[in-house]
Tab-separated table of C-alpha atoms in Angstrom:
chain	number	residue	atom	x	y	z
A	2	UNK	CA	69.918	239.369	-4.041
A	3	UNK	CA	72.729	240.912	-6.082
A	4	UNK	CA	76.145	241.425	-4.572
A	5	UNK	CA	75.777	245.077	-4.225
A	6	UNK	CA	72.282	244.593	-3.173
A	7	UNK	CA	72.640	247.931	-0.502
A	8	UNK	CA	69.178	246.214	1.055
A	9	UNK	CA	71.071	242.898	1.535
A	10	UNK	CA	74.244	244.564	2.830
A	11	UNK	CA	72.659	246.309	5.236
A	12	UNK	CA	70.393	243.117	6.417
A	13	UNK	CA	73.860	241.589	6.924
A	14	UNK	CA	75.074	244.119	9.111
A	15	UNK	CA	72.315	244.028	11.646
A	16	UNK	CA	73.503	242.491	14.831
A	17	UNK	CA	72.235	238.757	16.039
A	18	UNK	CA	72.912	237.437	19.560
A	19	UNK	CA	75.538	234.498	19.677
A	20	UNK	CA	77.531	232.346	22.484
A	21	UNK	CA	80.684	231.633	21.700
A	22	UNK	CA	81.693	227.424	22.153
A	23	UNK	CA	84.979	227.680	22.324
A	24	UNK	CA	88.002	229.942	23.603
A	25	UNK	CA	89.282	231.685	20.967
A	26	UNK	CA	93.027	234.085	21.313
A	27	UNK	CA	92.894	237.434	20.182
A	28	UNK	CA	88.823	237.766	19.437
A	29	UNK	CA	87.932	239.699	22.822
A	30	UNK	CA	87.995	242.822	20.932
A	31	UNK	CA	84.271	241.612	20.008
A	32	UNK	CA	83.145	242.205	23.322
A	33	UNK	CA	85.058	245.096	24.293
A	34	UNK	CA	88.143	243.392	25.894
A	35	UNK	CA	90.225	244.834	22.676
A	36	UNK	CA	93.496	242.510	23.047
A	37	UNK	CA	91.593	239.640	25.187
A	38	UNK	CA	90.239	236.185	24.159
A	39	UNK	CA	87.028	235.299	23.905
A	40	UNK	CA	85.979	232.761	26.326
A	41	UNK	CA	83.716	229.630	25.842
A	42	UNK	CA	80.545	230.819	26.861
A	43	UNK	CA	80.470	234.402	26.371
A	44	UNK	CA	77.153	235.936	25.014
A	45	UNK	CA	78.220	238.841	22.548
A	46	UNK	CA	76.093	240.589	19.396
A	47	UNK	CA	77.484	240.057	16.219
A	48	UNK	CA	76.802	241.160	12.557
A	49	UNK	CA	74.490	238.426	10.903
A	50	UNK	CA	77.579	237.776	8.126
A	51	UNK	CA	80.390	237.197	11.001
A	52	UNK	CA	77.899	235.425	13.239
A	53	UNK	CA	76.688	233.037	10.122
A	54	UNK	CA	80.291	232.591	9.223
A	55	UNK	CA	81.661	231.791	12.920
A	56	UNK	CA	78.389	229.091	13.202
A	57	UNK	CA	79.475	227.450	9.920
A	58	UNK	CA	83.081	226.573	10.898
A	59	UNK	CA	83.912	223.693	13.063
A	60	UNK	CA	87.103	223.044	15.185
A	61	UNK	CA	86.860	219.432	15.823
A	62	UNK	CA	83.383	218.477	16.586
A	63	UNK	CA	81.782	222.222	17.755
A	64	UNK	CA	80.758	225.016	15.526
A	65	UNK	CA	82.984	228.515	16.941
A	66	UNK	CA	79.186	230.353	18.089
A	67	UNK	CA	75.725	228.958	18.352
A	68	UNK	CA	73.802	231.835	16.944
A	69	UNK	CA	70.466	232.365	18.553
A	70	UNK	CA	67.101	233.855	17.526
A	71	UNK	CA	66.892	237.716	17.589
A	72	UNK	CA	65.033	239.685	19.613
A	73	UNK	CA	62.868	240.558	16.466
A	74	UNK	CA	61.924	237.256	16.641
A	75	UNK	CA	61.123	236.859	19.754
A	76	UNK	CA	58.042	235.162	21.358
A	77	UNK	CA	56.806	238.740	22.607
A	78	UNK	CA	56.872	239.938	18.784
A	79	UNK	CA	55.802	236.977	17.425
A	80	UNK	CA	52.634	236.942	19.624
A	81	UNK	CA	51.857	240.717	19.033
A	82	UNK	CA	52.252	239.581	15.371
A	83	UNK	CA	49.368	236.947	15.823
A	84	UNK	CA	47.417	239.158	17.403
A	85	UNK	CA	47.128	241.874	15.249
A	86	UNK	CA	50.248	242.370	12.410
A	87	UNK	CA	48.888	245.738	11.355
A	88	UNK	CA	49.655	247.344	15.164
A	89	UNK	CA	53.435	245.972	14.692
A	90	UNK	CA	55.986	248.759	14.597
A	91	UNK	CA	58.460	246.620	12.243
A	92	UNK	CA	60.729	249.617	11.453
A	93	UNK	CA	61.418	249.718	15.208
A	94	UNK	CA	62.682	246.375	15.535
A	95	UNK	CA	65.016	246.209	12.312
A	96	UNK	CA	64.249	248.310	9.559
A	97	UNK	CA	64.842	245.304	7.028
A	98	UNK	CA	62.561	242.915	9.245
A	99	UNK	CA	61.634	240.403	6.946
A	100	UNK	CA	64.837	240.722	4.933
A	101	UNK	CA	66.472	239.625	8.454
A	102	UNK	CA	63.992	237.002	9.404
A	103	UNK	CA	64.668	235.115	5.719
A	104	UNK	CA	68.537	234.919	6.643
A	105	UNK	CA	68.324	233.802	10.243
A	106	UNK	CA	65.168	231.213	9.157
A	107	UNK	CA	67.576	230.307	6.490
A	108	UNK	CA	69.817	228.909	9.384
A	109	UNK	CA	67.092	228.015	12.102
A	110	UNK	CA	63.907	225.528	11.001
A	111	UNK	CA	60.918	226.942	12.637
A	112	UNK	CA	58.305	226.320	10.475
A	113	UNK	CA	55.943	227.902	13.224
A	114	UNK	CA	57.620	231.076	12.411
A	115	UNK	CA	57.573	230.830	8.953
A	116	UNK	CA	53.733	230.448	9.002
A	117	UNK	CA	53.600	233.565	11.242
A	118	UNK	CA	55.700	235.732	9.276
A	119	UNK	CA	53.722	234.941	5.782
A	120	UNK	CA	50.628	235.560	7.597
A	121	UNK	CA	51.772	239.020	9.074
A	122	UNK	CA	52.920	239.856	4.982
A	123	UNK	CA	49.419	238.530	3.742
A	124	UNK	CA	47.711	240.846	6.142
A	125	UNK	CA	49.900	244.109	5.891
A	126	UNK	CA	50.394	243.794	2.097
A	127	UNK	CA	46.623	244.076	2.024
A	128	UNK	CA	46.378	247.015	4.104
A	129	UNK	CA	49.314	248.200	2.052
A	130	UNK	CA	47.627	248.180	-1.139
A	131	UNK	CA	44.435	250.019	0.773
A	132	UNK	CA	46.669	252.592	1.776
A	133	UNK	CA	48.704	252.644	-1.337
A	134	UNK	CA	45.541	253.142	-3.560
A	135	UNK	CA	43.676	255.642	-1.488
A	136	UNK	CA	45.483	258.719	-2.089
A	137	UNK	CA	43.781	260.354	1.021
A	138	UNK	CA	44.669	257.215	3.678
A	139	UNK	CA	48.547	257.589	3.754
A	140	UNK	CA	48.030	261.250	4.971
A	141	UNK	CA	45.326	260.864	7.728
A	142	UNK	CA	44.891	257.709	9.876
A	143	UNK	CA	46.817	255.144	7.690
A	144	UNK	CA	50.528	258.217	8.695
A	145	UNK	CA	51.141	255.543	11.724
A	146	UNK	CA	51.175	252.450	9.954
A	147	UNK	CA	53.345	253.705	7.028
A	148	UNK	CA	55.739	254.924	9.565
A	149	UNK	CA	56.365	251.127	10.890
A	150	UNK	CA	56.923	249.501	7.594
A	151	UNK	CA	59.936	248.290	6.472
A	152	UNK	CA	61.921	248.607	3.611
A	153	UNK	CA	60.536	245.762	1.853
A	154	UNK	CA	57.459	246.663	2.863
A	155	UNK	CA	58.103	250.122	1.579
A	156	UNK	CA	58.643	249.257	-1.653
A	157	UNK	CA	55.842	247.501	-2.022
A	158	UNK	CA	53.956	250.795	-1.299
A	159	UNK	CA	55.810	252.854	-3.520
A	160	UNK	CA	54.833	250.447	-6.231
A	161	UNK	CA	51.613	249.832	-5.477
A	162	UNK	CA	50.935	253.914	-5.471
A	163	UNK	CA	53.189	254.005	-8.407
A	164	UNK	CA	51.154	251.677	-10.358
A	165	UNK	CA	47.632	253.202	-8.738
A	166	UNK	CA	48.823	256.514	-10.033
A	167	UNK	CA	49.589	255.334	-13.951
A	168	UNK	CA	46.334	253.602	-13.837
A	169	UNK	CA	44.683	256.960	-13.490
A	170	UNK	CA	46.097	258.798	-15.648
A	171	UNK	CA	45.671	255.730	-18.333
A	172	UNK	CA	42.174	255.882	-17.248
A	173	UNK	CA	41.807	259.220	-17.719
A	174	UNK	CA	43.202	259.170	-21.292
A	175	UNK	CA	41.003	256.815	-22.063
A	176	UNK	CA	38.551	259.041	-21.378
A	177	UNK	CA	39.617	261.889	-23.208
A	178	UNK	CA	39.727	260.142	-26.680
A	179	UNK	CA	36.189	260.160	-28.825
């Protein structure tokens, strides 16, 4: 992702759940105690860059936070994603889902998530391409669906229509010429 990647900027700014390790002066302001410290122990939301960042750096032998899974990856979602990816809502839990998951598995190994996440893009980048092809199915049943899809997932669509669409019109040139 490119620096001014607006996609990557705004998967940075969505907020991941931390505890902070240590007391640190003149950080309260994080958890609404503008002018306070933070104390060691506090659980507090923070944007994935400052959480990442605060992880990274050690004072003596402890990292600053511990950053923990977020709630979009929770075992709730990650169940309803086994079940059945397709009935998954991802827009509603961060609109750049999978953008999200990559940076936070980039810090956490969980291979089982990995494995459930690829499956869940397998399975909805087919249904997707169905929808994306079918010029009829993103206006009646398939409306729901493409509603829940994320950004990456979106652009998969557009391109997959995009493509669908030139193909036709190719096609149909082809046709017209003796």
């Amino acid at each position: 992702m490119s620096y001014y990647d607006i996609d990557a900027i705004l998967t940075d700014a969505q907020k991941v759940p931390c505890t902070f390790e240590l007391d640190v002066p003149g950080l309260g302001f994080l958890d609404g105690n503008a002018g306070g410290d933070m104390k060691r122990g506090t659980r507090t939301t923070l944007p994935l860059w400052l959480g990442e960042l605060l992880a990274v750096q050690r004072l003596g032998n402890s990292a600053i936070v511990n950053l923990d899974l977020p709630d979009t990856l929770s075992p709730r979602v990650l169940n309803a994603l086994k079940a059945d990816p397709k009935t998954v809502d991802l827009r509603a839990l961060a609109q750049h889902f999978y953008g999200l998951a990559a940076r936070v598995l980039d810090l956490f190994e969980e291979e089982e998530i990995v494995d459930i996440l690829s499956e869940t893009f397998k399975k909805r980048a087919a249904e997707i391409a169905d929808h994306a092809h079918n010029p009829r199915g993103a206006l009646g049943e398939g409306a729901e669906f493409l509603r829940g899809l994320d950004e990456m997932e979106r652009q998969l669509f557009r391109s997959a229509h995009d493509s669908a669409k030139a193909m036709r019109i190719w096609m149909g040139e082809l046709k017209k010429k003796p």
